[in-house]
Short mmCIF file of N, CA and C and ligand atoms in Angstrom, two decimals:
data_model
loop_
_atom_site.label_atom_id
_atom_site.label_comp_id
_atom_site.label_asym_id
_atom_site.label_seq_id
_atom_site.Cartn_x
_atom_site.Cartn_y
_atom_site.Cartn_z
N MET A 1 0.86 -1.29 -0.09
CA MET A 1 0.00 0.03 0.13
C MET A 1 0.87 1.39 -0.05
N SER A 2 0.52 2.40 -0.58
CA SER A 2 1.01 3.51 -0.72
C SER A 2 0.71 4.84 0.28
N VAL A 3 1.54 5.41 0.44
CA VAL A 3 1.33 6.62 1.34
C VAL A 3 0.15 7.32 1.04
N ARG A 4 0.05 7.41 -0.54
CA ARG A 4 -1.07 8.20 -1.06
C ARG A 4 -2.33 7.76 -0.72
N ALA A 5 -2.48 6.15 -0.67
CA ALA A 5 -3.74 5.45 -0.24
C ALA A 5 -4.15 6.04 1.17
N ILE A 6 -3.05 6.05 2.26
CA ILE A 6 -3.24 6.47 3.57
C ILE A 6 -3.97 7.70 3.52
N LEU A 7 -3.23 8.72 2.95
CA LEU A 7 -3.85 10.04 2.74
C LEU A 7 -5.37 10.13 2.35
N ASP A 8 -5.59 9.40 1.39
CA ASP A 8 -6.87 9.34 0.84
C ASP A 8 -7.86 8.89 1.76
N MET A 9 -7.46 8.17 2.47
CA MET A 9 -8.40 7.78 3.60
C MET A 9 -8.55 8.60 4.91
N LYS A 10 -7.49 9.11 5.18
CA LYS A 10 -7.15 10.12 6.57
C LYS A 10 -7.46 11.52 6.21
N GLY A 11 -6.99 11.79 5.04
CA GLY A 11 -7.02 13.25 4.74
C GLY A 11 -5.71 14.00 4.73
N ARG A 12 -5.62 15.19 4.53
CA ARG A 12 -4.39 15.61 4.29
C ARG A 12 -3.85 16.97 5.20
N ASP A 13 -5.10 17.00 6.07
CA ASP A 13 -4.65 18.08 7.07
C ASP A 13 -3.66 17.76 8.00
N VAL A 14 -2.58 18.82 8.39
CA VAL A 14 -1.58 18.52 9.16
C VAL A 14 -1.65 19.63 10.21
N ALA A 15 -1.48 19.28 11.50
CA ALA A 15 -1.28 20.40 12.62
C ALA A 15 0.07 20.89 12.57
N THR A 16 0.11 22.29 12.46
CA THR A 16 1.56 22.87 12.38
C THR A 16 1.70 23.97 13.33
N ILE A 17 2.94 24.54 13.34
CA ILE A 17 3.06 25.52 14.34
C ILE A 17 4.29 26.28 13.81
N SER A 18 4.45 27.67 14.12
CA SER A 18 5.59 28.27 13.56
C SER A 18 6.82 28.18 14.62
N ALA A 19 8.01 28.18 14.33
CA ALA A 19 9.20 28.00 15.15
C ALA A 19 9.36 29.09 16.25
N ASP A 20 8.53 30.29 16.10
CA ASP A 20 8.80 31.25 17.04
C ASP A 20 7.65 31.10 18.21
N ALA A 21 6.73 30.32 17.71
CA ALA A 21 5.63 30.12 18.93
C ALA A 21 6.28 29.46 20.17
N THR A 22 5.80 29.67 21.61
CA THR A 22 6.40 29.13 22.73
C THR A 22 5.84 27.58 22.72
N LEU A 23 6.64 27.08 23.66
CA LEU A 23 6.56 25.67 24.01
C LEU A 23 5.11 25.61 24.56
N ALA A 24 4.74 26.53 25.54
CA ALA A 24 3.27 26.22 25.91
C ALA A 24 2.31 26.39 24.93
N GLU A 25 2.51 27.10 23.99
CA GLU A 25 1.53 27.11 22.83
C GLU A 25 1.42 25.88 22.04
N ALA A 26 2.46 25.20 21.87
CA ALA A 26 2.60 23.93 21.23
C ALA A 26 2.05 22.82 22.14
N ALA A 27 2.36 22.71 23.28
CA ALA A 27 1.56 21.97 24.34
C ALA A 27 0.32 22.10 24.55
N ALA A 28 -0.41 23.28 24.37
CA ALA A 28 -1.61 23.47 24.12
C ALA A 28 -2.37 22.87 23.02
N GLN A 29 -1.70 23.09 22.05
CA GLN A 29 -2.28 22.57 20.74
C GLN A 29 -2.24 21.02 20.72
N LEU A 30 -1.15 20.45 21.19
CA LEU A 30 -1.24 18.90 21.18
C LEU A 30 -2.24 18.36 22.10
N ALA A 31 -2.38 18.98 23.15
CA ALA A 31 -3.55 18.49 24.14
C ALA A 31 -4.88 18.83 23.47
N GLU A 32 -5.03 19.89 22.89
CA GLU A 32 -6.36 20.19 22.28
C GLU A 32 -6.82 19.20 21.27
N LYS A 33 -5.92 18.94 20.25
CA LYS A 33 -5.92 18.20 19.06
C LYS A 33 -5.75 16.69 19.55
N ARG A 34 -5.28 16.40 20.76
CA ARG A 34 -5.12 14.84 21.11
C ARG A 34 -4.13 14.18 20.17
N ILE A 35 -2.97 15.00 19.76
CA ILE A 35 -1.81 14.31 18.91
C ILE A 35 -0.59 14.29 19.50
N GLY A 36 0.34 13.80 18.61
CA GLY A 36 1.68 13.66 19.62
C GLY A 36 2.81 14.47 18.81
N ALA A 37 2.49 15.23 17.88
CA ALA A 37 3.64 15.86 17.42
C ALA A 37 3.08 17.12 16.25
N LEU A 38 3.86 18.26 16.24
CA LEU A 38 3.42 19.22 15.33
C LEU A 38 4.55 19.40 14.43
N VAL A 39 4.19 19.77 12.94
CA VAL A 39 5.27 20.02 11.93
C VAL A 39 5.43 21.35 12.06
N VAL A 40 6.71 21.75 12.17
CA VAL A 40 7.17 23.07 12.20
C VAL A 40 7.27 23.84 10.69
N THR A 41 6.50 24.68 10.47
CA THR A 41 6.47 25.01 9.06
C THR A 41 6.98 26.48 8.76
N GLY A 42 7.67 26.97 7.68
CA GLY A 42 8.16 28.04 7.39
C GLY A 42 7.64 28.64 6.18
N ILE A 43 8.09 29.32 5.43
CA ILE A 43 7.51 30.02 4.15
C ILE A 43 6.90 28.99 3.12
N GLU A 44 5.56 29.23 2.66
CA GLU A 44 5.23 28.46 1.61
C GLU A 44 5.02 26.92 2.06
N ARG A 45 4.75 26.84 3.40
CA ARG A 45 4.56 25.42 3.86
C ARG A 45 5.82 24.31 3.85
N SER A 46 7.00 25.12 3.81
CA SER A 46 8.27 24.20 3.83
C SER A 46 8.15 23.72 5.16
N VAL A 47 8.88 22.59 5.35
CA VAL A 47 8.96 21.93 6.74
C VAL A 47 10.27 22.32 7.21
N SER A 48 10.33 23.08 8.30
CA SER A 48 11.82 23.42 8.96
C SER A 48 11.73 22.85 10.17
N GLY A 49 10.97 21.83 10.64
CA GLY A 49 11.17 20.98 11.99
C GLY A 49 10.05 20.23 12.21
N ILE A 50 10.13 19.46 13.20
CA ILE A 50 9.14 18.78 13.80
C ILE A 50 9.46 18.81 15.43
N LEU A 51 8.14 19.12 16.10
CA LEU A 51 8.27 19.01 17.54
C LEU A 51 7.22 17.95 18.07
N SER A 52 7.78 16.84 18.87
CA SER A 52 6.73 15.87 19.39
C SER A 52 6.67 16.15 20.91
N GLU A 53 5.80 15.28 21.46
CA GLU A 53 5.33 15.38 23.00
C GLU A 53 6.95 15.04 23.78
N ARG A 54 7.73 14.12 23.16
CA ARG A 54 8.94 13.78 23.64
C ARG A 54 9.68 15.02 23.81
N ASP A 55 10.08 15.76 22.73
CA ASP A 55 10.80 17.05 22.91
C ASP A 55 10.33 17.82 24.00
N ILE A 56 8.90 18.00 24.11
CA ILE A 56 8.52 18.97 25.33
C ILE A 56 8.79 18.02 26.69
N VAL A 57 8.89 17.00 26.68
CA VAL A 57 9.20 16.31 28.03
C VAL A 57 10.52 16.47 28.20
N ARG A 58 11.38 16.25 27.21
CA ARG A 58 13.01 16.53 27.31
C ARG A 58 13.26 17.95 27.75
N ALA A 59 12.59 19.04 27.38
CA ALA A 59 12.46 20.32 27.52
C ALA A 59 12.22 20.73 28.86
N LEU A 60 11.17 20.10 29.32
CA LEU A 60 10.66 20.24 30.83
C LEU A 60 11.78 19.79 31.81
N ALA A 61 12.12 18.46 31.44
CA ALA A 61 13.21 17.79 32.34
C ALA A 61 14.51 18.76 32.56
N GLN A 62 14.83 19.20 31.59
CA GLN A 62 16.05 20.26 31.57
C GLN A 62 16.09 21.56 31.97
N HIS A 63 15.01 22.29 31.56
CA HIS A 63 14.66 23.74 31.89
C HIS A 63 13.78 23.94 32.96
N LYS A 64 12.85 22.81 33.56
CA LYS A 64 11.69 23.00 34.31
C LYS A 64 10.61 23.82 33.64
N GLU A 65 9.81 24.76 34.35
CA GLU A 65 8.73 25.21 33.88
C GLU A 65 9.18 26.59 32.82
N ALA A 66 10.57 26.87 33.18
CA ALA A 66 10.93 28.09 32.24
C ALA A 66 10.97 27.80 30.65
N ALA A 67 10.91 26.37 30.49
CA ALA A 67 10.92 25.85 29.15
C ALA A 67 9.62 26.48 28.27
N LEU A 68 8.84 26.71 29.00
CA LEU A 68 7.30 26.84 28.33
C LEU A 68 7.31 28.08 27.80
N ALA A 69 8.06 28.97 28.24
CA ALA A 69 7.93 30.55 27.60
C ALA A 69 9.02 30.49 26.36
N ARG A 70 9.87 29.41 26.25
CA ARG A 70 10.73 29.46 24.98
C ARG A 70 10.40 29.13 23.81
N PRO A 71 10.84 29.55 22.64
CA PRO A 71 10.38 29.10 21.48
C PRO A 71 10.60 27.77 20.97
N VAL A 72 9.58 27.28 20.07
CA VAL A 72 9.63 25.86 19.60
C VAL A 72 10.98 25.60 18.86
N ALA A 73 11.48 26.81 18.17
CA ALA A 73 13.00 26.59 17.43
C ALA A 73 13.74 25.91 18.25
N GLU A 74 14.05 26.45 19.73
CA GLU A 74 14.91 25.86 20.46
C GLU A 74 14.90 24.25 20.68
N PHE A 75 13.79 23.51 20.60
CA PHE A 75 13.65 21.93 20.97
C PHE A 75 12.98 21.37 20.07
N MET A 76 12.86 21.88 18.66
CA MET A 76 12.18 21.14 17.62
C MET A 76 13.45 20.14 16.99
N THR A 77 13.26 19.13 16.40
CA THR A 77 14.21 18.46 15.43
C THR A 77 14.18 19.02 14.24
N ARG A 78 15.53 19.34 13.76
CA ARG A 78 15.54 20.17 12.54
C ARG A 78 15.84 19.13 11.25
N ARG A 79 16.27 18.24 11.59
CA ARG A 79 16.79 17.29 10.47
C ARG A 79 15.63 16.30 10.32
N VAL A 80 14.47 16.69 9.41
CA VAL A 80 13.16 15.95 9.50
C VAL A 80 13.50 14.79 8.19
N VAL A 81 12.84 13.52 8.67
CA VAL A 81 12.81 12.57 7.62
C VAL A 81 11.43 12.56 7.25
N THR A 82 11.43 12.77 5.83
CA THR A 82 10.02 13.21 5.28
C THR A 82 9.85 11.89 4.22
N CYS A 83 8.72 11.95 3.68
CA CYS A 83 8.24 10.86 2.56
C CYS A 83 7.51 11.56 1.41
N THR A 84 7.37 10.88 0.46
CA THR A 84 6.49 11.51 -0.68
C THR A 84 5.28 10.59 -0.84
N ALA A 85 4.17 10.98 -1.58
CA ALA A 85 2.88 10.04 -1.42
C ALA A 85 3.06 8.90 -2.18
N ASP A 86 4.14 8.86 -2.94
CA ASP A 86 4.75 7.51 -3.79
C ASP A 86 5.31 6.52 -2.94
N ASP A 87 5.73 6.62 -1.75
CA ASP A 87 6.73 5.82 -0.92
C ASP A 87 5.49 4.81 -0.34
N THR A 88 6.15 3.72 -0.11
CA THR A 88 5.14 2.35 0.41
C THR A 88 5.01 2.71 1.65
N VAL A 89 4.06 2.07 2.46
CA VAL A 89 4.06 1.80 3.74
C VAL A 89 5.13 1.22 4.41
N GLY A 90 5.59 -0.06 3.42
CA GLY A 90 6.85 -0.71 4.27
C GLY A 90 8.11 -0.17 4.24
N GLU A 91 8.48 0.97 3.25
CA GLU A 91 9.42 1.96 3.29
C GLU A 91 9.23 2.69 4.55
N LEU A 92 7.98 3.31 4.89
CA LEU A 92 7.50 4.23 6.00
C LEU A 92 8.04 3.40 7.37
N MET A 93 7.77 2.40 7.40
CA MET A 93 7.81 1.27 8.57
C MET A 93 9.23 1.13 8.88
N HIS A 94 9.97 1.05 8.05
CA HIS A 94 11.58 0.80 7.75
C HIS A 94 12.26 2.28 8.56
N ARG A 95 11.66 3.33 7.84
CA ARG A 95 12.34 4.59 8.39
C ARG A 95 12.00 4.88 9.79
N MET A 96 10.63 4.75 10.09
CA MET A 96 10.35 4.83 11.45
C MET A 96 11.09 4.05 12.55
N THR A 97 11.15 2.79 12.16
CA THR A 97 11.92 1.97 13.04
C THR A 97 13.44 2.24 13.05
N ALA A 98 13.92 2.57 11.95
CA ALA A 98 15.51 2.95 12.06
C ALA A 98 15.85 4.00 12.76
N GLY A 99 14.67 5.30 12.80
CA GLY A 99 14.92 6.43 13.13
C GLY A 99 14.30 6.43 14.63
N ARG A 100 13.59 5.46 15.02
CA ARG A 100 12.93 5.54 16.28
C ARG A 100 12.01 6.77 16.62
N PHE A 101 11.20 6.93 15.52
CA PHE A 101 10.22 8.16 15.71
C PHE A 101 9.02 7.57 15.16
N ARG A 102 7.80 8.29 15.51
CA ARG A 102 6.43 7.87 15.13
C ARG A 102 5.54 8.68 14.30
N HIS A 103 6.38 9.68 13.62
CA HIS A 103 5.59 10.58 12.69
C HIS A 103 6.64 11.02 11.38
N VAL A 104 5.90 10.83 10.25
CA VAL A 104 6.70 11.09 9.11
C VAL A 104 5.72 12.03 8.21
N PRO A 105 6.26 13.67 8.12
CA PRO A 105 5.67 14.35 7.00
C PRO A 105 5.71 13.86 5.73
N VAL A 106 4.82 14.35 4.82
CA VAL A 106 4.46 13.91 3.70
C VAL A 106 4.91 15.17 2.84
N VAL A 107 6.15 15.09 1.86
CA VAL A 107 6.20 16.59 1.28
C VAL A 107 6.15 16.44 -0.21
N GLU A 108 5.43 17.23 -1.01
CA GLU A 108 5.32 17.12 -2.24
C GLU A 108 5.77 18.67 -2.87
N HIS A 109 6.46 18.60 -3.78
CA HIS A 109 7.11 19.78 -4.42
C HIS A 109 7.51 20.98 -3.23
N GLY A 110 8.31 20.36 -2.40
CA GLY A 110 8.94 21.10 -1.18
C GLY A 110 7.99 21.68 -0.29
N ARG A 111 6.53 21.28 -0.34
CA ARG A 111 5.54 21.75 0.62
C ARG A 111 4.97 20.49 1.19
N LEU A 112 4.64 20.82 2.52
CA LEU A 112 3.74 20.00 3.38
C LEU A 112 2.58 19.53 2.85
N ALA A 113 2.65 18.09 2.71
CA ALA A 113 1.10 17.75 2.16
C ALA A 113 0.46 16.59 2.66
N GLY A 114 0.77 16.34 3.82
CA GLY A 114 0.24 15.43 4.75
C GLY A 114 0.93 14.86 5.94
N ILE A 115 0.48 14.09 6.71
CA ILE A 115 1.60 13.17 7.60
C ILE A 115 1.20 11.74 8.05
N VAL A 116 2.03 10.99 8.22
CA VAL A 116 1.27 9.81 8.46
C VAL A 116 2.20 9.32 9.88
N SER A 117 1.36 8.67 10.95
CA SER A 117 1.94 8.50 11.92
C SER A 117 2.11 6.93 12.10
N ILE A 118 2.55 6.28 13.26
CA ILE A 118 2.72 5.13 13.50
C ILE A 118 1.36 4.38 13.56
N GLY A 119 0.43 5.09 14.14
CA GLY A 119 -1.06 4.53 14.24
C GLY A 119 -1.62 4.44 12.80
N ASP A 120 -1.34 5.31 11.89
CA ASP A 120 -2.12 5.09 10.54
C ASP A 120 -1.18 3.88 9.95
N VAL A 121 0.00 3.67 10.20
CA VAL A 121 0.92 2.49 9.46
C VAL A 121 0.24 1.29 10.03
N VAL A 122 0.06 1.17 11.44
CA VAL A 122 -0.35 -0.08 12.11
C VAL A 122 -1.82 -0.49 11.59
N LYS A 123 -2.67 0.57 11.25
CA LYS A 123 -4.05 0.54 10.89
C LYS A 123 -4.13 -0.26 9.36
N SER A 124 -3.18 0.39 8.48
CA SER A 124 -3.10 0.12 7.18
C SER A 124 -2.43 -1.22 7.09
N ARG A 125 -1.65 -1.52 7.82
CA ARG A 125 -0.89 -3.06 7.83
C ARG A 125 -2.13 -4.13 8.22
N VAL A 126 -2.98 -3.87 9.46
CA VAL A 126 -3.91 -4.81 9.83
C VAL A 126 -4.94 -4.83 8.95
N ALA A 127 -5.49 -3.84 8.09
CA ALA A 127 -6.34 -3.80 7.14
C ALA A 127 -5.91 -4.77 5.90
N GLU A 128 -4.57 -4.46 5.62
CA GLU A 128 -4.13 -5.58 4.47
C GLU A 128 -3.92 -6.80 4.73
N ILE A 129 -3.64 -7.12 5.98
CA ILE A 129 -3.55 -8.45 6.64
C ILE A 129 -4.93 -9.22 6.55
N GLU A 130 -6.06 -8.53 6.86
CA GLU A 130 -7.22 -8.93 7.11
C GLU A 130 -7.93 -9.25 5.64
N ARG A 131 -7.32 -8.39 4.65
CA ARG A 131 -8.05 -8.44 3.38
C ARG A 131 -7.26 -9.83 2.64
N GLU A 132 -6.04 -9.99 3.05
CA GLU A 132 -5.42 -11.14 2.59
C GLU A 132 -5.77 -12.57 3.19
N SER A 133 -6.13 -12.51 4.52
CA SER A 133 -6.76 -13.66 4.93
C SER A 133 -8.05 -13.77 4.54
N GLU A 134 -8.96 -12.93 4.36
CA GLU A 134 -10.19 -13.13 3.77
C GLU A 134 -10.16 -13.50 2.30
N ALA A 135 -9.07 -13.10 1.62
CA ALA A 135 -9.02 -13.66 0.11
C ALA A 135 -8.55 -15.23 0.17
N LEU A 136 -7.70 -15.69 1.25
CA LEU A 136 -7.23 -16.90 1.27
C LEU A 136 -8.60 -17.89 1.76
N ARG A 137 -9.27 -17.57 2.62
CA ARG A 137 -10.42 -17.98 2.98
C ARG A 137 -11.41 -18.42 1.87
N ASP A 138 -11.52 -17.38 1.13
CA ASP A 138 -12.39 -17.45 0.01
C ASP A 138 -12.09 -18.56 -0.91
N TYR A 139 -10.57 -18.44 -1.08
CA TYR A 139 -10.10 -19.42 -2.29
C TYR A 139 -10.08 -20.74 -1.59
N ILE A 140 -9.96 -20.95 -0.31
CA ILE A 140 -10.12 -22.27 0.21
C ILE A 140 -11.61 -23.08 0.22
N ARG A 141 -12.39 -21.94 0.32
CA ARG A 141 -14.01 -22.24 0.26
C ARG A 141 -14.52 -23.01 -1.03
N THR A 142 -13.77 -22.25 -2.12
CA THR A 142 -14.10 -22.57 -3.41
C THR A 142 -13.25 -23.56 -4.37
N ALA A 143 -12.17 -23.68 -3.61
CA ALA A 143 -11.14 -24.88 -4.22
C ALA A 143 -11.68 -26.17 -4.16
P1 AMP B 201 7.91 10.93 17.84
O1 AMP B 201 8.27 9.34 18.12
O2 AMP B 201 7.50 10.92 16.75
O3 AMP B 201 7.22 11.32 19.31
O4 AMP B 201 9.60 11.62 18.13
C1 AMP B 201 10.61 11.05 18.91
C2 AMP B 201 11.89 12.22 18.50
O5 AMP B 201 12.10 12.06 17.09
C3 AMP B 201 11.45 13.51 18.72
O6 AMP B 201 12.66 14.23 19.21
C4 AMP B 201 11.01 14.06 17.32
O7 AMP B 201 11.31 15.51 17.20
C5 AMP B 201 11.76 13.55 16.37
N1 AMP B 201 11.10 13.18 15.20
C6 AMP B 201 9.73 12.99 15.19
N2 AMP B 201 9.35 12.52 13.76
C7 AMP B 201 10.58 12.97 13.23
C8 AMP B 201 10.91 12.75 11.76
N3 AMP B 201 10.02 12.54 10.73
N4 AMP B 201 12.28 12.89 11.22
C9 AMP B 201 13.13 13.15 12.29
N5 AMP B 201 12.98 13.24 13.68
C10 AMP B 201 11.59 13.07 13.98
#
């Protein structure tokens, strides 16, 4: 299955934040939207970083509550691993496992075009396995 197929099902909306927003604003957005990461975008929806709940936990452990008034830019990951809509779910799983992260922004023509989380990947794999086993059951029934 391709990343495009996942995006067709879940949509292309992505929760974003700017690098100069505060960590408190980022935490409020994560809590309100019940999500685990925000893509940090620059001009024309280019990806300049990613900030996940783990980055906020790390910032709080290091700087205590003073971290909350500091900018997202200080704590985001700048080297973001991205994918395109043509990549396969298998490739994505490999990137997530190797990099130990749970979110991969989708970039098309230099602009943010969606996001895939580990939850989306697991959901699509389970659906694929269920389809395969159903096809096998049909085959056995009619053989
Ligand atoms: P996560 O598992 O997504 O909560 O992220 C764990 C750590 O990896 C955090 O420090 C994130 O900033 C970072 N991270 C998340 N997604 C990516 C990505 N696609 N590329 C690089 N780093 C990432």
